[in-house]
């Protein structure tokens, strides 16, 4: 059973391998020099994160604490930014609340739903997460590696829409990233002697 440092060291070694494979495949698939370097860097990052993420199921782990901070920050930003950045989404929440008897301006009602939901996630999310997962349970399995790969595949498309230099990784090239992340989870399982 590996500790954080062992997983991190194995993840770094794997990230170098994943980056090399990504660079080779990117060149084979006709990527430019810059795209090849970006594919290698992104595959390495996804690979090392994949090697650390299974321990998100342990309350005191670094990945869990880090994820908790990012989720908290994301929820707070979403509560305050969505009414401005995506008013139609917030109005949709308000229209949904109208079904349950809420009345008033849909944007105002939707903002209230968003605020209450955000507070609930901040107060109860960690405990709910703990009650669902046990340490070395589902997140230490091959199905989790597969799901991590799928999430990575779709996330790279979303990130590419925001950060144009990696937009080329969407689609076929995204498979490289998916395999890098899934492989990282498998590296974690090997270090834990679960494979």
Coordinates of C-alpha atoms in Angstrom, one line a residue:
X1 CA 0.0 0.0 0.0
X2 CA 1.6 3.2 -1.2
X3 CA 1.6 6.5 0.5
X4 CA 1.4 9.9 -1.2
X5 CA 5.1 10.2 -1.9
X6 CA 5.2 6.7 -3.5
X7 CA 2.2 7.5 -5.7
X8 CA 3.7 10.8 -6.7
X9 CA 7.1 9.3 -7.6
X10 CA 5.4 6.5 -9.6
X11 CA 3.1 9.1 -11.2
X12 CA 6.0 11.3 -12.3
X13 CA 7.8 8.3 -13.9
X14 CA 4.5 7.3 -15.6
X15 CA 3.9 10.9 -16.7
X16 CA 7.2 10.9 -18.6
X17 CA 6.2 7.7 -20.4
X18 CA 2.7 9.0 -21.1
X19 CA 4.2 12.3 -22.5
X20 CA 6.5 10.4 -24.8
X21 CA 3.7 8.2 -26.1
X22 CA 1.5 11.2 -26.6
X23 CA 4.2 13.1 -28.5
X24 CA 4.9 10.1 -30.7
X25 CA 1.2 9.6 -31.5
X26 CA 0.6 13.3 -32.1
X27 CA 3.4 13.4 -34.6
X28 CA 2.1 10.2 -36.3
X29 CA -1.3 11.9 -36.5
X30 CA 0.1 15.0 -38.2
X31 CA 0.3 17.4 -35.3
X32 CA 2.6 20.5 -35.6
X33 CA 5.6 20.8 -33.4
X34 CA 3.8 23.1 -30.9
X35 CA 0.8 20.8 -30.8
X36 CA 3.1 17.8 -30.2
X37 CA 4.7 19.5 -27.2
X38 CA 1.3 20.5 -25.8
X39 CA -0.1 17.0 -26.3
X40 CA 2.9 15.6 -24.3
X41 CA 2.6 18.2 -21.5
X42 CA -1.2 17.7 -21.2
X43 CA -0.9 13.9 -21.3
X44 CA 1.8 14.1 -18.6
X45 CA -0.4 16.3 -16.4
X46 CA -3.4 14.1 -16.8
X47 CA -1.3 11.0 -16.1
X48 CA 0.2 12.3 -12.9
X49 CA -3.2 13.5 -11.7
X50 CA -4.7 10.1 -12.6
X51 CA -2.0 8.4 -10.4
X52 CA -3.0 10.5 -7.4
X53 CA -6.8 10.8 -7.8
X54 CA -7.8 7.3 -6.4
X55 CA -6.9 8.5 -2.9
X56 CA -9.7 11.1 -3.1
X57 CA -11.7 8.6 -1.1
X58 CA -9.6 9.0 2.0
X59 CA -10.5 12.0 4.2
X60 CA -6.9 12.9 5.2
X61 CA -5.3 12.5 1.8
X62 CA -3.7 15.4 -0.1
X63 CA -5.8 14.7 -3.2
X64 CA -8.9 14.9 -1.1
X65 CA -8.0 18.1 0.7
X66 CA -6.9 19.7 -2.6
X67 CA -10.1 18.6 -4.4
X68 CA -12.2 19.9 -1.4
X69 CA -10.5 23.3 -1.7
X70 CA -11.1 23.5 -5.5
X71 CA -14.7 22.3 -5.2
X72 CA -15.4 24.9 -2.5
X73 CA -13.9 27.7 -4.6
X74 CA -15.7 26.5 -7.7
X75 CA -19.1 26.4 -5.8
X76 CA -18.6 29.9 -4.5
X77 CA -17.6 31.3 -7.9
X78 CA -20.5 29.6 -9.5
X79 CA -23.0 31.0 -7.0
X80 CA -21.8 34.5 -7.7
X81 CA -20.9 34.3 -11.3
X82 CA -23.6 32.2 -12.9
X83 CA -26.4 34.9 -12.6
X84 CA -24.2 37.2 -14.7
X85 CA -22.4 34.8 -17.0
X86 CA -25.3 32.4 -17.7
X87 CA -28.6 34.1 -16.8
X88 CA -30.6 31.7 -19.0
X89 CA -29.4 28.8 -16.9
X90 CA -30.3 30.6 -13.7
X91 CA -33.7 31.5 -15.1
X92 CA -34.2 27.8 -15.9
X93 CA -33.6 27.1 -12.2
X94 CA -36.1 29.7 -11.3
X95 CA -38.7 28.2 -13.8
X96 CA -38.0 24.8 -12.2
X97 CA -38.7 26.3 -8.7
X98 CA -42.0 27.7 -10.1
X99 CA -43.2 24.1 -10.5
X100 CA -42.9 23.7 -6.7
X101 CA -44.8 26.9 -6.0
X102 CA -42.2 29.6 -5.9
X103 CA -43.3 32.9 -7.4
X104 CA -41.5 36.0 -8.6
X105 CA -38.9 36.9 -11.1
X106 CA -37.3 33.7 -12.5
X107 CA -33.7 35.2 -12.3
X108 CA -34.2 36.1 -8.7
X109 CA -35.7 32.8 -7.7
X110 CA -33.0 30.9 -9.7
X111 CA -30.3 32.9 -7.9
X112 CA -31.9 31.9 -4.6
X113 CA -32.0 28.2 -5.7
X114 CA -28.3 28.5 -6.7
X115 CA -27.4 30.1 -3.4
X116 CA -29.2 27.5 -1.3
X117 CA -27.8 24.7 -3.4
X118 CA -24.3 26.1 -3.1
X119 CA -24.5 26.4 0.7
X120 CA -25.9 22.8 0.9
X121 CA -22.9 21.5 -1.1
X122 CA -20.4 23.4 1.0
X123 CA -22.0 22.2 4.3
X124 CA -23.0 18.7 3.4
X125 CA -20.9 17.7 0.3
X126 CA -17.9 16.3 2.2
X127 CA -20.0 14.2 4.5
X128 CA -22.1 12.9 1.6
X129 CA -19.0 12.0 -0.3
X130 CA -17.6 10.2 2.7
X131 CA -20.8 8.1 3.2
X132 CA -20.7 7.0 -0.5
X133 CA -17.0 6.0 -0.7
X134 CA -14.8 3.8 1.4
X135 CA -11.0 4.0 1.3
X136 CA -9.6 1.6 -1.3
X137 CA -13.1 0.9 -2.6
X138 CA -14.5 1.9 -6.0
X139 CA -11.8 4.5 -6.7
X140 CA -9.2 1.7 -6.5
X141 CA -10.7 -0.3 -9.3
X142 CA -10.4 -0.8 -13.1
X143 CA -14.0 0.6 -13.7
X144 CA -12.9 3.8 -11.9
X145 CA -9.8 3.9 -14.3
X146 CA -12.3 3.6 -17.2
X147 CA -14.5 6.3 -15.9
X148 CA -11.5 8.6 -15.2
X149 CA -10.5 8.1 -18.9
X150 CA -14.0 9.0 -20.1
X151 CA -14.2 12.1 -17.9
X152 CA -10.7 13.1 -19.1
X153 CA -11.7 12.7 -22.7
X154 CA -14.7 15.0 -22.3
X155 CA -13.0 17.4 -20.0
X156 CA -10.2 18.1 -22.5
X157 CA -12.9 19.2 -25.0
X158 CA -14.3 21.6 -22.5
X159 CA -10.9 22.9 -21.5
X160 CA -10.0 23.3 -25.2
X161 CA -13.0 25.6 -25.7
X162 CA -11.7 27.9 -23.0
X163 CA -8.0 27.5 -23.8
X164 CA -7.7 27.5 -27.6
X165 CA -4.1 26.3 -27.9
X166 CA -5.2 22.8 -26.8
X167 CA -8.5 22.8 -28.7
X168 CA -6.8 20.4 -31.2
X169 CA -6.9 17.7 -28.4
X170 CA -10.6 17.4 -28.8
X171 CA -11.9 14.4 -30.6
X172 CA -9.5 11.7 -31.8
X173 CA -6.5 13.3 -30.1
X174 CA -8.4 13.4 -26.8
X175 CA -8.1 9.6 -26.7
X176 CA -4.4 10.1 -25.9
X177 CA -5.4 12.1 -22.9
X178 CA -8.0 9.6 -21.8
X179 CA -5.6 6.8 -21.9
X180 CA -3.0 8.9 -20.0
X181 CA -5.4 9.6 -17.2
X182 CA -6.7 6.0 -17.0
X183 CA -3.2 4.7 -17.1
X184 CA -2.4 6.9 -14.1
X185 CA -5.1 5.3 -12.1
X186 CA -3.7 1.9 -13.1
X187 CA -0.2 3.0 -11.9
X188 CA -1.8 3.9 -8.6
X189 CA -3.3 0.4 -8.3
X190 CA 0.0 -1.2 -9.1
X191 CA 1.8 0.8 -6.4
X192 CA -1.0 -0.2 -3.9
X193 CA -0.5 -3.8 -5.1
X194 CA -4.1 -4.1 -6.1
X195 CA -3.3 -5.3 -9.6

